[in-house]
Amino acid sequence: MRHHDQFDILSGSGYVFPDAKSIQPYLEEPRTGPTSRFCADLAERLHCYVTAGYPERLALDESRGPILAKHKDGPVIEEVGANSAILYGPNGTFIGNYRKTNPYETDMTWAKSGLSK
């Protein structure tokens, strides 16, 4: 039986951000950001599967500028990232990336939903 380590949602950055500007400094590139490097190194060192949540930076062609909220007094929504999780295998190789498809209210001001399949 193989060992599996899992870290909490957005374990390296914290979780509640009021707007896109607040989370910008914590957004990471998939597969090359600090959470990905940490997971890959740990998986290889311990010979186990490692997954962790992280705030993924969207590619420029995915980002949407500010969107007016549905409610007049609601927050401005700007999709700059995704609430994602990354998975690495026992030899430290990338297995997959997942974007949350049903974001919590705290994600809605900055996170793009993933696609459900």
PDB file of C-alpha atoms in Angstrom:
ATOM      1  CA  MET A   1       0.000   0.000   0.000  1.00  0.00           C
ATOM      2  CA  ARG A   2       1.302   3.420  -0.919  1.00  0.00           C
ATOM      3  CA  HIS A   3       1.306   6.410   1.396  1.00  0.00           C
ATOM      4  CA  HIS A   4      -0.614   9.566   0.375  1.00  0.00           C
ATOM      5  CA  ASP A   5      -0.022  13.084   1.728  1.00  0.00           C
ATOM      6  CA  GLN A   6      -2.613  15.784   1.249  1.00  0.00           C
ATOM      7  CA  PHE A   7      -2.471  19.445   2.220  1.00  0.00           C
ATOM      8  CA  ASP A   8      -5.400  21.731   2.914  1.00  0.00           C
ATOM      9  CA  ILE A   9      -7.071  23.966   0.346  1.00  0.00           C
ATOM     10  CA  LEU A  10      -4.724  26.794  -0.660  1.00  0.00           C
ATOM     11  CA  SER A  11      -2.367  25.558   2.037  1.00  0.00           C
ATOM     12  CA  GLY A  12       0.483  27.903   1.200  1.00  0.00           C
ATOM     13  CA  SER A  13      -1.398  31.155   0.773  1.00  0.00           C
ATOM     14  CA  GLY A  14      -4.367  31.170   3.119  1.00  0.00           C
ATOM     15  CA  TYR A  15      -7.922  31.044   1.892  1.00  0.00           C
ATOM     16  CA  VAL A  16     -10.088  34.157   2.200  1.00  0.00           C
ATOM     17  CA  PHE A  17      -9.300  37.020  -0.178  1.00  0.00           C
ATOM     18  CA  PRO A  18     -11.800  39.868  -0.593  1.00  0.00           C
ATOM     19  CA  ASP A  19     -10.886  40.637  -4.211  1.00  0.00           C
ATOM     20  CA  ALA A  20      -8.579  39.866  -7.135  1.00  0.00           C
ATOM     21  CA  LYS A  21      -6.011  42.469  -6.095  1.00  0.00           C
ATOM     22  CA  SER A  22      -5.579  40.815  -2.681  1.00  0.00           C
ATOM     23  CA  ILE A  23      -4.749  37.370  -4.076  1.00  0.00           C
ATOM     24  CA  GLN A  24      -2.513  38.552  -6.961  1.00  0.00           C
ATOM     25  CA  PRO A  25       0.784  38.194  -4.998  1.00  0.00           C
ATOM     26  CA  TYR A  26      -0.055  34.561  -4.150  1.00  0.00           C
ATOM     27  CA  LEU A  27      -1.065  33.291  -7.600  1.00  0.00           C
ATOM     28  CA  GLU A  28       1.202  30.516  -8.886  1.00  0.00           C
ATOM     29  CA  GLU A  29       2.027  29.045 -12.260  1.00  0.00           C
ATOM     30  CA  PRO A  30       0.863  25.427 -12.553  1.00  0.00           C
ATOM     31  CA  ARG A  31       3.698  22.858 -12.418  1.00  0.00           C
ATOM     32  CA  THR A  32       6.419  25.467 -11.763  1.00  0.00           C
ATOM     33  CA  GLY A  33       5.123  27.460  -8.770  1.00  0.00           C
ATOM     34  CA  PRO A  34       6.295  26.914  -5.184  1.00  0.00           C
ATOM     35  CA  THR A  35       3.432  24.569  -4.260  1.00  0.00           C
ATOM     36  CA  SER A  36       4.116  22.387  -7.306  1.00  0.00           C
ATOM     37  CA  ARG A  37       7.851  22.271  -6.628  1.00  0.00           C
ATOM     38  CA  PHE A  38       7.226  21.400  -2.967  1.00  0.00           C
ATOM     39  CA  CYS A  39       4.793  18.596  -3.873  1.00  0.00           C
ATOM     40  CA  ALA A  40       7.091  17.154  -6.547  1.00  0.00           C
ATOM     41  CA  ASP A  41      10.097  17.149  -4.192  1.00  0.00           C
ATOM     42  CA  LEU A  42       8.141  15.639  -1.300  1.00  0.00           C
ATOM     43  CA  ALA A  43       6.559  12.944  -3.479  1.00  0.00           C
ATOM     44  CA  GLU A  44       9.944  11.930  -4.855  1.00  0.00           C
ATOM     45  CA  ARG A  45      11.652  11.975  -1.452  1.00  0.00           C
ATOM     46  CA  LEU A  46       8.935   9.976   0.332  1.00  0.00           C
ATOM     47  CA  HIS A  47       7.922   7.822  -2.670  1.00  0.00           C
ATOM     48  CA  CYS A  48       4.251   8.693  -2.257  1.00  0.00           C
ATOM     49  CA  TYR A  49       1.440  10.628  -3.926  1.00  0.00           C
ATOM     50  CA  VAL A  50       1.194  14.263  -2.841  1.00  0.00           C
ATOM     51  CA  THR A  51      -1.613  16.693  -3.580  1.00  0.00           C
ATOM     52  CA  ALA A  52      -2.134  20.270  -2.429  1.00  0.00           C
ATOM     53  CA  GLY A  53      -4.467  23.135  -3.132  1.00  0.00           C
ATOM     54  CA  TYR A  54      -3.043  26.351  -4.556  1.00  0.00           C
ATOM     55  CA  PRO A  55      -4.227  29.585  -6.198  1.00  0.00           C
ATOM     56  CA  GLU A  56      -3.470  29.044  -9.893  1.00  0.00           C
ATOM     57  CA  ARG A  57      -2.595  32.034 -12.089  1.00  0.00           C
ATOM     58  CA  LEU A  58      -4.678  32.074 -15.264  1.00  0.00           C
ATOM     59  CA  ALA A  59      -3.004  32.333 -18.646  1.00  0.00           C
ATOM     60  CA  LEU A  60      -3.502  35.743 -20.275  1.00  0.00           C
ATOM     61  CA  ASP A  61      -6.004  34.327 -22.764  1.00  0.00           C
ATOM     62  CA  GLU A  62      -8.132  32.964 -19.872  1.00  0.00           C
ATOM     63  CA  SER A  63      -8.281  36.078 -17.681  1.00  0.00           C
ATOM     64  CA  ARG A  64     -11.353  38.268 -17.749  1.00  0.00           C
ATOM     65  CA  GLY A  65     -11.318  41.919 -16.810  1.00  0.00           C
ATOM     66  CA  PRO A  66     -13.590  43.391 -14.148  1.00  0.00           C
ATOM     67  CA  ILE A  67     -17.218  42.266 -14.335  1.00  0.00           C
ATOM     68  CA  LEU A  68     -20.005  44.171 -12.679  1.00  0.00           C
ATOM     69  CA  ALA A  69     -21.539  42.172  -9.884  1.00  0.00           C
ATOM     70  CA  LYS A  70     -25.172  41.107 -10.131  1.00  0.00           C
ATOM     71  CA  HIS A  71     -26.057  43.172  -7.089  1.00  0.00           C
ATOM     72  CA  LYS A  72     -25.576  46.917  -7.251  1.00  0.00           C
ATOM     73  CA  ASP A  73     -23.565  46.989  -4.011  1.00  0.00           C
ATOM     74  CA  GLY A  74     -21.774  43.682  -4.589  1.00  0.00           C
ATOM     75  CA  PRO A  75     -18.030  43.260  -5.124  1.00  0.00           C
ATOM     76  CA  VAL A  76     -16.363  43.686  -8.483  1.00  0.00           C
ATOM     77  CA  ILE A  77     -15.506  40.301  -9.978  1.00  0.00           C
ATOM     78  CA  GLU A  78     -12.235  39.860 -11.861  1.00  0.00           C
ATOM     79  CA  GLU A  79     -11.184  36.337 -12.813  1.00  0.00           C
ATOM     80  CA  VAL A  80      -7.414  36.266 -12.371  1.00  0.00           C
ATOM     81  CA  GLY A  81      -6.929  32.754 -11.013  1.00  0.00           C
ATOM     82  CA  ALA A  82      -8.487  29.428 -10.146  1.00  0.00           C
ATOM     83  CA  ASN A  83      -8.827  27.555  -6.875  1.00  0.00           C
ATOM     84  CA  SER A  84      -6.822  24.515  -7.974  1.00  0.00           C
ATOM     85  CA  ALA A  85      -5.158  21.349  -6.718  1.00  0.00           C
ATOM     86  CA  ILE A  86      -2.060  19.670  -8.107  1.00  0.00           C
ATOM     87  CA  LEU A  87      -1.100  15.980  -7.855  1.00  0.00           C
ATOM     88  CA  TYR A  88       2.365  14.396  -8.083  1.00  0.00           C
ATOM     89  CA  GLY A  89       3.261  10.701  -8.108  1.00  0.00           C
ATOM     90  CA  PRO A  90       5.795   8.669  -6.093  1.00  0.00           C
ATOM     91  CA  ASN A  91       8.666   9.452  -8.461  1.00  0.00           C
ATOM     92  CA  GLY A  92       7.945  13.209  -8.349  1.00  0.00           C
ATOM     93  CA  THR A  93       6.253  13.372 -11.747  1.00  0.00           C
ATOM     94  CA  PHE A  94       3.236  15.530 -12.470  1.00  0.00           C
ATOM     95  CA  ILE A  95      -0.027  13.574 -12.657  1.00  0.00           C
ATOM     96  CA  GLY A  96      -2.694  16.227 -12.897  1.00  0.00           C
ATOM     97  CA  ASN A  97      -4.190  19.594 -12.068  1.00  0.00           C
ATOM     98  CA  TYR A  98      -7.788  20.187 -11.008  1.00  0.00           C
ATOM     99  CA  ARG A  99      -9.756  23.443 -10.905  1.00  0.00           C
ATOM    100  CA  LYS A 100     -12.660  23.619  -8.473  1.00  0.00           C
ATOM    101  CA  THR A 101     -15.916  23.513 -10.466  1.00  0.00           C
ATOM    102  CA  ASN A 102     -18.206  24.812  -7.735  1.00  0.00           C
ATOM    103  CA  PRO A 103     -16.351  27.660  -5.987  1.00  0.00           C
ATOM    104  CA  TYR A 104     -17.222  28.934  -2.540  1.00  0.00           C
ATOM    105  CA  GLU A 105     -18.460  32.492  -2.113  1.00  0.00           C
ATOM    106  CA  THR A 106     -14.958  33.612  -1.083  1.00  0.00           C
ATOM    107  CA  ASP A 107     -13.583  32.441  -4.463  1.00  0.00           C
ATOM    108  CA  MET A 108     -16.133  34.240  -6.589  1.00  0.00           C
ATOM    109  CA  THR A 109     -14.412  37.629  -6.716  1.00  0.00           C
ATOM    110  CA  TRP A 110     -11.214  36.233  -8.250  1.00  0.00           C
ATOM    111  CA  ALA A 111     -11.479  32.573  -9.310  1.00  0.00           C
ATOM    112  CA  LYS A 112     -12.571  31.082 -12.605  1.00  0.00           C
ATOM    113  CA  SER A 113     -14.546  27.846 -12.273  1.00  0.00           C
ATOM    114  CA  GLY A 114     -13.123  24.664 -13.717  1.00  0.00           C
ATOM    115  CA  LEU A 115     -14.968  22.653 -16.316  1.00  0.00           C
ATOM    116  CA  SER A 116     -17.019  19.719 -15.141  1.00  0.00           C
ATOM    117  CA  LYS A 117     -16.790  16.577 -17.244  1.00  0.00           C
TER     118      LYS A 117
END
